[in-house]
């Protein structure tokens, strides 16, 4: 088995977090991951504060174990959502797509562990000066909003730059990924795409089917010209996006094309004209499994890899 500092920091059995995914990781998935010994995370996306409160309470009905809420910092409701997290004393908050610095003191005063996602060394250093508990270093292999660096290059740079625990994310699927993350100096992993195909994940079955069928080059990053690049599975919408960007269409037109598309995919199953955000490991996901089994596979797989690797260290 594998236990790291992350297990003690969060009160969990295994160093595996489930990435917060808007319209994907609701109370059902988050609770199943936490029940399986990892850290389940409710993805709040652009949802209003009342929805987040309801999800937090529902998660507590389903599990007595620690869980988290992910706050997307571009959401118009971010202030109210942060207040719900404080009021409800949510154990862990992760953030994405921006700098959560100003919320850190209030969250920590409520006993919430604050773990921002970063994609650069500069933001990592700034947040650590602000007192965050840990950082998730997310490479551009991941789905959804992405930075510029790959996980392999980003994680050791963040590890060297800060003195808080670092969790690796982006491109992680199984025990090989967890072992690699530990080798890079991380204390655990966050995975999103594989958990989209957890049995307990409530997204539309057509989205799961699309992930299961995905091949190595089936994701693409669109929206670079808008300053908000997003990795999605290729479909009719991503091609429309690419066409508009190639023609240097105004940002407003691109924004209009993207509005409501994540919900259309994840909730309504529109896999042609919806935004099917998923990471590069989609190609590795081949079956629907309960969250508990996914976590066990990752942790047992990593233990086996780590044992095996020692054979390369031969005496001189
Ligand atoms: O946030 C994510 N993944 C997401 S958010 C999302 S919703 C969305 N929809 C449309 C446009 C944009 C977002 C879907 N997937 N992952 C964490 C993450 N954060 N990845 C990269 C970053 C990041 C990028 C720049 C974090 C901070 C940052 O710096 C901004 C600054 O202020 O320095």
GROMACS .gro file of C-alpha atoms and ligand atoms in nm:
model
  349
    1UNK     CA    1   0.000   0.000   0.000
    2UNK     CA    2   0.101   0.360  -0.037
    3UNK     CA    3   0.066   0.627   0.230
    4UNK     CA    4   0.209   0.977   0.201
    5UNK     CA    5   0.194   1.314   0.378
    6UNK     CA    6  -0.119   1.389   0.176
    7UNK     CA    7  -0.307   1.114   0.362
    8UNK     CA    8  -0.229   1.279   0.696
    9UNK     CA    9  -0.300   1.632   0.570
   10UNK     CA   10  -0.648   1.538   0.444
   11UNK     CA   11  -0.738   1.245   0.669
   12UNK     CA   12  -0.770   1.000   0.377
   13UNK     CA   13  -0.644   0.643   0.330
   14UNK     CA   14  -0.485   0.676  -0.017
   15UNK     CA   15  -0.306   0.969  -0.188
   16UNK     CA   16  -0.561   0.998  -0.468
   17UNK     CA   17  -0.783   1.302  -0.524
   18UNK     CA   18  -1.066   1.323  -0.775
   19UNK     CA   19  -1.050   1.644  -0.979
   20UNK     CA   20  -1.342   1.882  -0.939
   21UNK     CA   21  -1.534   1.874  -1.267
   22UNK     CA   22  -1.825   2.109  -1.341
   23UNK     CA   23  -2.147   1.924  -1.438
   24UNK     CA   24  -1.958   1.595  -1.372
   25UNK     CA   25  -1.847   1.557  -1.012
   26UNK     CA   26  -2.167   1.596  -0.814
   27UNK     CA   27  -2.230   1.463  -0.462
   28UNK     CA   28  -2.272   1.104  -0.592
   29UNK     CA   29  -1.923   1.079  -0.745
   30UNK     CA   30  -1.751   1.282  -0.473
   31UNK     CA   31  -1.901   1.067  -0.197
   32UNK     CA   32  -1.811   0.743  -0.380
   33UNK     CA   33  -1.448   0.852  -0.415
   34UNK     CA   34  -1.427   0.953  -0.050
   35UNK     CA   35  -1.591   0.626   0.056
   36UNK     CA   36  -1.326   0.448  -0.153
   37UNK     CA   37  -1.048   0.606   0.052
   38UNK     CA   38  -0.957   0.896  -0.179
   39UNK     CA   39  -1.071   1.258  -0.169
   40UNK     CA   40  -1.393   1.323  -0.360
   41UNK     CA   41  -1.448   1.678  -0.483
   42UNK     CA   42  -1.771   1.849  -0.585
   43UNK     CA   43  -1.717   2.053  -0.902
   44UNK     CA   44  -1.902   2.383  -0.862
   45UNK     CA   45  -1.819   2.532  -1.204
   46UNK     CA   46  -2.048   2.829  -1.263
   47UNK     CA   47  -2.325   2.697  -1.037
   48UNK     CA   48  -2.497   2.933  -0.792
   49UNK     CA   49  -2.422   2.916  -0.419
   50UNK     CA   50  -2.750   2.744  -0.326
   51UNK     CA   51  -2.669   2.452  -0.556
   52UNK     CA   52  -2.328   2.416  -0.393
   53UNK     CA   53  -2.479   2.416  -0.042
   54UNK     CA   54  -2.728   2.147  -0.145
   55UNK     CA   55  -2.446   1.934  -0.292
   56UNK     CA   56  -2.232   1.973   0.021
   57UNK     CA   57  -2.523   1.859   0.239
   58UNK     CA   58  -2.604   1.569   0.007
   59UNK     CA   59  -2.239   1.456   0.015
   60UNK     CA   60  -2.250   1.458   0.395
   61UNK     CA   61  -2.559   1.235   0.383
   62UNK     CA   62  -2.370   0.987   0.164
   63UNK     CA   63  -2.035   0.980   0.345
   64UNK     CA   64  -1.884   1.064   0.681
   65UNK     CA   65  -1.539   1.089   0.520
   66UNK     CA   66  -1.355   1.409   0.421
   67UNK     CA   67  -1.441   1.565   0.084
   68UNK     CA   68  -1.382   1.889  -0.102
   69UNK     CA   69  -1.537   2.152  -0.326
   70UNK     CA   70  -1.364   2.288  -0.635
   71UNK     CA   71  -1.422   2.655  -0.708
   72UNK     CA   72  -1.380   2.778  -1.063
   73UNK     CA   73  -1.249   3.132  -1.016
   74UNK     CA   74  -1.400   3.263  -1.342
   75UNK     CA   75  -1.750   3.192  -1.204
   76UNK     CA   76  -1.974   3.496  -1.149
   77UNK     CA   77  -2.080   3.339  -0.817
   78UNK     CA   78  -1.735   3.284  -0.672
   79UNK     CA   79  -1.779   3.513  -0.366
   80UNK     CA   80  -2.108   3.351  -0.263
   81UNK     CA   81  -1.972   2.998  -0.325
   82UNK     CA   82  -1.670   3.068  -0.105
   83UNK     CA   83  -1.907   3.190   0.168
   84UNK     CA   84  -2.101   2.861   0.151
   85UNK     CA   85  -1.775   2.668   0.189
   86UNK     CA   86  -1.691   2.874   0.499
   87UNK     CA   87  -2.044   2.844   0.646
   88UNK     CA   88  -2.060   2.469   0.584
   89UNK     CA   89  -1.704   2.414   0.708
   90UNK     CA   90  -1.612   2.206   0.404
   91UNK     CA   91  -1.289   2.014   0.483
   92UNK     CA   92  -1.102   2.096   0.159
   93UNK     CA   93  -1.128   2.354  -0.119
   94UNK     CA   94  -0.946   2.337  -0.450
   95UNK     CA   95  -0.952   2.618  -0.704
   96UNK     CA   96  -0.899   2.643  -1.077
   97UNK     CA   97  -0.847   2.896  -1.355
   98UNK     CA   98  -0.708   3.179  -1.144
   99UNK     CA   99  -0.560   3.317  -0.822
  100UNK     CA  100  -0.764   3.242  -0.505
  101UNK     CA  101  -0.530   3.443  -0.277
  102UNK     CA  102  -0.786   3.679  -0.127
  103UNK     CA  103  -1.009   3.395  -0.002
  104UNK     CA  104  -0.734   3.202   0.179
  105UNK     CA  105  -0.756   3.364   0.528
  106UNK     CA  106  -1.134   3.325   0.566
  107UNK     CA  107  -1.127   2.965   0.443
  108UNK     CA  108  -0.847   2.863   0.676
  109UNK     CA  109  -1.015   3.038   0.970
  110UNK     CA  110  -1.311   2.805   0.908
  111UNK     CA  111  -1.079   2.502   0.920
  112UNK     CA  112  -1.080   2.445   0.544
  113UNK     CA  113  -0.762   2.319   0.379
  114UNK     CA  114  -0.688   2.535   0.076
  115UNK     CA  115  -0.529   2.360  -0.223
  116UNK     CA  116  -0.518   2.574  -0.539
  117UNK     CA  117  -0.446   2.429  -0.880
  118UNK     CA  118  -0.150   2.601  -1.045
  119UNK     CA  119   0.003   2.575  -1.389
  120UNK     CA  120   0.307   2.801  -1.330
  121UNK     CA  121   0.591   2.849  -1.083
  122UNK     CA  122   0.518   3.222  -1.036
  123UNK     CA  123   0.162   3.168  -0.913
  124UNK     CA  124   0.274   2.874  -0.697
  125UNK     CA  125   0.528   3.091  -0.513
  126UNK     CA  126   0.281   3.376  -0.466
  127UNK     CA  127   0.015   3.145  -0.321
  128UNK     CA  128   0.258   2.977  -0.084
  129UNK     CA  129   0.353   3.320   0.052
  130UNK     CA  130  -0.022   3.363   0.113
  131UNK     CA  131  -0.020   3.049   0.332
  132UNK     CA  132  -0.196   2.779   0.126
  133UNK     CA  133  -0.184   2.423   0.266
  134UNK     CA  134  -0.072   2.245  -0.052
  135UNK     CA  135  -0.073   2.290  -0.431
  136UNK     CA  136  -0.196   2.084  -0.724
  137UNK     CA  137   0.046   2.116  -1.016
  138UNK     CA  138  -0.162   2.046  -1.326
  139UNK     CA  139   0.000   1.984  -1.663
  140UNK     CA  140  -0.167   2.050  -1.996
  141UNK     CA  141  -0.243   1.681  -2.053
  142UNK     CA  142  -0.551   1.739  -1.838
  143UNK     CA  143  -0.901   1.808  -1.957
  144UNK     CA  144  -1.077   2.143  -1.933
  145UNK     CA  145  -0.890   2.467  -1.868
  146UNK     CA  146  -0.517   2.409  -1.924
  147UNK     CA  147  -0.186   2.588  -1.885
  148UNK     CA  148   0.120   2.565  -2.111
  149UNK     CA  149   0.351   2.311  -1.945
  150UNK     CA  150   0.330   1.935  -1.943
  151UNK     CA  151   0.307   1.747  -1.611
  152UNK     CA  152   0.656   1.593  -1.645
  153UNK     CA  153   0.819   1.937  -1.665
  154UNK     CA  154   0.581   2.128  -1.435
  155UNK     CA  155   0.571   1.906  -1.126
  156UNK     CA  156   0.945   1.903  -1.040
  157UNK     CA  157   0.965   2.278  -1.104
  158UNK     CA  158   0.684   2.344  -0.856
  159UNK     CA  159   0.829   2.092  -0.607
  160UNK     CA  160   1.165   2.274  -0.617
  161UNK     CA  161   1.005   2.618  -0.585
  162UNK     CA  162   0.784   2.570  -0.278
  163UNK     CA  163   0.790   2.409   0.066
  164UNK     CA  164   0.431   2.281   0.079
  165UNK     CA  165   0.311   1.938  -0.040
  166UNK     CA  166   0.254   1.919  -0.417
  167UNK     CA  167  -0.006   1.696  -0.583
  168UNK     CA  168   0.045   1.606  -0.950
  169UNK     CA  169  -0.238   1.626  -1.203
  170UNK     CA  170  -0.274   1.597  -1.580
  171UNK     CA  171  -0.209   1.274  -1.771
  172UNK     CA  172  -0.245   1.044  -1.472
  173UNK     CA  173  -0.447   0.727  -1.518
  174UNK     CA  174  -0.311   0.434  -1.317
  175UNK     CA  175  -0.039   0.307  -1.083
  176UNK     CA  176   0.230   0.403  -1.333
  177UNK     CA  177   0.112   0.763  -1.314
  178UNK     CA  178   0.104   0.767  -0.933
  179UNK     CA  179   0.452   0.611  -0.915
  180UNK     CA  180   0.582   0.866  -1.167
  181UNK     CA  181   0.426   1.151  -0.968
  182UNK     CA  182   0.598   1.029  -0.651
  183UNK     CA  183   0.926   1.005  -0.844
  184UNK     CA  184   0.885   1.371  -0.945
  185UNK     CA  185   0.851   1.471  -0.579
  186UNK     CA  186   0.472   1.489  -0.553
  187UNK     CA  187   0.285   1.347  -0.251
  188UNK     CA  188  -0.011   1.221  -0.451
  189UNK     CA  189  -0.221   1.261  -0.761
  190UNK     CA  190  -0.542   1.419  -0.878
  191UNK     CA  191  -0.731   1.244  -1.157
  192UNK     CA  192  -1.039   1.361  -1.344
  193UNK     CA  193  -1.088   1.183  -1.674
  194UNK     CA  194  -1.077   0.827  -1.536
  195UNK     CA  195  -1.338   0.920  -1.274
  196UNK     CA  196  -1.572   1.044  -1.550
  197UNK     CA  197  -1.616   0.673  -1.624
  198UNK     CA  198  -1.671   0.573  -1.262
  199UNK     CA  199  -1.994   0.378  -1.220
  200UNK     CA  200  -2.117   0.638  -0.970
  201UNK     CA  201  -2.055   0.934  -1.202
  202UNK     CA  202  -2.392   1.075  -1.310
  203UNK     CA  203  -2.293   1.225  -1.649
  204UNK     CA  204  -2.486   1.124  -1.960
  205UNK     CA  205  -2.396   0.769  -2.076
  206UNK     CA  206  -2.312   0.899  -2.426
  207UNK     CA  207  -2.022   1.100  -2.275
  208UNK     CA  208  -1.887   0.791  -2.099
  209UNK     CA  209  -1.917   0.602  -2.429
  210UNK     CA  210  -1.719   0.876  -2.608
  211UNK     CA  211  -1.439   0.860  -2.348
  212UNK     CA  212  -1.430   0.479  -2.370
  213UNK     CA  213  -1.391   0.500  -2.749
  214UNK     CA  214  -1.132   0.780  -2.751
  215UNK     CA  215  -0.793   0.721  -2.910
  216UNK     CA  216  -0.457   0.884  -2.847
  217UNK     CA  217  -0.502   1.193  -3.068
  218UNK     CA  218  -0.871   1.252  -3.004
  219UNK     CA  219  -0.835   1.554  -2.774
  220UNK     CA  220  -0.757   1.909  -2.886
  221UNK     CA  221  -0.701   2.242  -2.710
  222UNK     CA  222  -0.935   2.515  -2.833
  223UNK     CA  223  -0.978   2.873  -2.718
  224UNK     CA  224  -0.608   2.968  -2.697
  225UNK     CA  225  -0.692   3.298  -2.870
  226UNK     CA  226  -0.942   3.385  -2.594
  227UNK     CA  227  -0.689   3.344  -2.312
  228UNK     CA  228  -0.892   3.050  -2.176
  229UNK     CA  229  -0.758   2.740  -2.352
  230UNK     CA  230  -0.966   2.428  -2.292
  231UNK     CA  231  -0.888   2.062  -2.376
  232UNK     CA  232  -1.186   1.873  -2.516
  233UNK     CA  233  -1.260   1.557  -2.711
  234UNK     CA  234  -1.277   1.644  -3.081
  235UNK     CA  235  -1.628   1.681  -3.223
  236UNK     CA  236  -1.837   1.913  -3.441
  237UNK     CA  237  -1.817   2.192  -3.181
  238UNK     CA  238  -1.437   2.175  -3.149
  239UNK     CA  239  -1.410   2.191  -3.530
  240UNK     CA  240  -1.635   2.499  -3.542
  241UNK     CA  241  -1.413   2.654  -3.274
  242UNK     CA  242  -1.097   2.578  -3.472
  243UNK     CA  243  -1.250   2.726  -3.789
  244UNK     CA  244  -1.350   3.046  -3.610
  245UNK     CA  245  -1.008   3.079  -3.446
  246UNK     CA  246  -0.831   3.019  -3.778
  247UNK     CA  247  -1.034   3.307  -3.920
  248UNK     CA  248  -0.942   3.524  -3.616
  249UNK     CA  249  -1.308   3.563  -3.518
  250UNK     CA  250  -1.377   3.815  -3.239
  251UNK     CA  251  -1.364   3.680  -2.883
  252UNK     CA  252  -1.735   3.756  -2.835
  253UNK     CA  253  -1.824   3.518  -3.118
  254UNK     CA  254  -1.614   3.238  -2.967
  255UNK     CA  255  -1.765   3.300  -2.626
  256UNK     CA  256  -2.115   3.281  -2.773
  257UNK     CA  257  -2.034   2.946  -2.936
  258UNK     CA  258  -1.911   2.808  -2.601
  259UNK     CA  259  -2.195   2.925  -2.379
  260UNK     CA  260  -2.390   2.642  -2.216
  261UNK     CA  261  -2.197   2.378  -2.411
  262UNK     CA  262  -2.046   2.197  -2.110
  263UNK     CA  263  -2.388   2.135  -1.964
  264UNK     CA  264  -2.521   2.029  -2.306
  265UNK     CA  265  -2.254   1.758  -2.320
  266UNK     CA  266  -2.235   1.634  -1.964
  267UNK     CA  267  -2.601   1.659  -1.858
  268UNK     CA  268  -2.789   1.625  -2.188
  269UNK     CA  269  -2.546   1.398  -2.376
  270UNK     CA  270  -2.493   1.625  -2.678
  271UNK     CA  271  -2.155   1.480  -2.773
  272UNK     CA  272  -2.159   1.647  -3.119
  273UNK     CA  273  -2.223   2.009  -3.029
  274UNK     CA  274  -2.139   1.995  -2.657
  275UNK     CA  275  -1.805   2.070  -2.491
  276UNK     CA  276  -1.673   1.726  -2.392
  277UNK     CA  277  -1.386   1.832  -2.167
  278UNK     CA  278  -1.150   1.538  -2.108
  279UNK     CA  279  -0.777   1.478  -2.072
  280UNK     CA  280  -0.525   1.295  -2.289
  281UNK     CA  281  -0.564   0.977  -2.080
  282UNK     CA  282  -0.915   0.935  -2.222
  283UNK     CA  283  -0.751   0.687  -2.461
  284UNK     CA  284  -0.648   0.469  -2.165
  285UNK     CA  285  -0.996   0.451  -2.012
  286UNK     CA  286  -1.150   0.127  -2.130
  287UNK     CA  287  -1.422   0.035  -1.879
  288UNK     CA  288  -1.676   0.165  -1.635
  289UNK     CA  289  -1.563   0.080  -1.281
  290UNK     CA  290  -1.678   0.170  -0.931
  291UNK     CA  291  -1.469   0.455  -0.782
  292UNK     CA  292  -1.341   0.223  -0.511
  293UNK     CA  293  -1.198  -0.014  -0.774
  294UNK     CA  294  -1.032   0.271  -0.964
  295UNK     CA  295  -0.858   0.388  -0.648
  296UNK     CA  296  -0.749   0.036  -0.556
  297UNK     CA  297  -0.608  -0.020  -0.907
  298UNK     CA  298  -0.407   0.304  -0.891
  299UNK     CA  299  -0.264   0.241  -0.545
  300UNK     CA  300  -0.190  -0.130  -0.588
  301UNK     CA  301  -0.046  -0.063  -0.932
  302UNK     CA  302   0.185   0.207  -0.797
  303UNK     CA  303   0.309  -0.019  -0.517
  304UNK     CA  304   0.396  -0.288  -0.775
  305UNK     CA  305   0.571  -0.038  -1.004
  306UNK     CA  306   0.779   0.103  -0.718
  307UNK     CA  307   0.892  -0.245  -0.611
  308UNK     CA  308   0.982  -0.338  -0.965
  309UNK     CA  309   1.179  -0.022  -1.036
  310UNK     CA  310   1.435  -0.093  -0.767
  311UNK     CA  311   1.583  -0.357  -1.000
  312UNK     CA  312   1.732  -0.081  -1.216
  313UNK     CA  313   1.947   0.040  -0.928
  314UNK     CA  314   2.241  -0.198  -0.958
  315UNK     CA  315   2.553  -0.182  -0.739
  316UNK     CA  316   2.853  -0.029  -0.921
  317LIG     O1  317  -0.960   2.488  -1.377
  317LIG     C1  318  -0.926   2.384  -1.426
  317LIG     N1  319  -1.001   2.317  -1.515
  317LIG     C2  320  -1.119   2.366  -1.567
  317LIG     S1  321  -1.201   2.504  -1.523
  317LIG     C3  322  -1.318   2.477  -1.635
  317LIG     S2  323  -1.452   2.583  -1.662
  317LIG     C4  324  -1.396   2.690  -1.783
  317LIG     N2  325  -1.474   2.708  -1.885
  317LIG     C5  326  -1.440   2.792  -1.984
  317LIG     C6  327  -1.321   2.862  -1.977
  317LIG     C7  328  -1.238   2.844  -1.873
  317LIG     C8  329  -1.275   2.756  -1.774
  317LIG     C9  330  -1.292   2.362  -1.701
  317LIG     N3  331  -1.182   2.301  -1.659
  317LIG     N4  332  -0.808   2.327  -1.392
  317LIG    C10  333  -0.720   2.390  -1.305
  317LIG    C11  334  -0.633   2.482  -1.376
  317LIG     N5  335  -0.606   2.603  -1.335
  317LIG     N6  336  -0.567   2.459  -1.490
  317LIG    C12  337  -0.497   2.569  -1.520
  317LIG    C13  338  -0.522   2.660  -1.419
  317LIG    C14  339  -0.472   2.792  -1.403
  317LIG    C15  340  -0.438   2.871  -1.510
  317LIG    C16  341  -0.391   3.000  -1.490
  317LIG    C17  342  -0.460   2.841  -1.274
  317LIG    C18  343  -0.415   2.968  -1.253
  317LIG    C19  344  -0.380   3.045  -1.361
  317LIG     O2  345  -0.327   3.167  -1.336
  317LIG    C20  346  -0.405   3.282  -1.346
  317LIG    C21  347  -0.338   3.393  -1.268
  317LIG     O3  348  -0.413   3.476  -1.218
  317LIG     O4  349  -0.216   3.390  -1.258
   0.00000   0.00000   0.00000
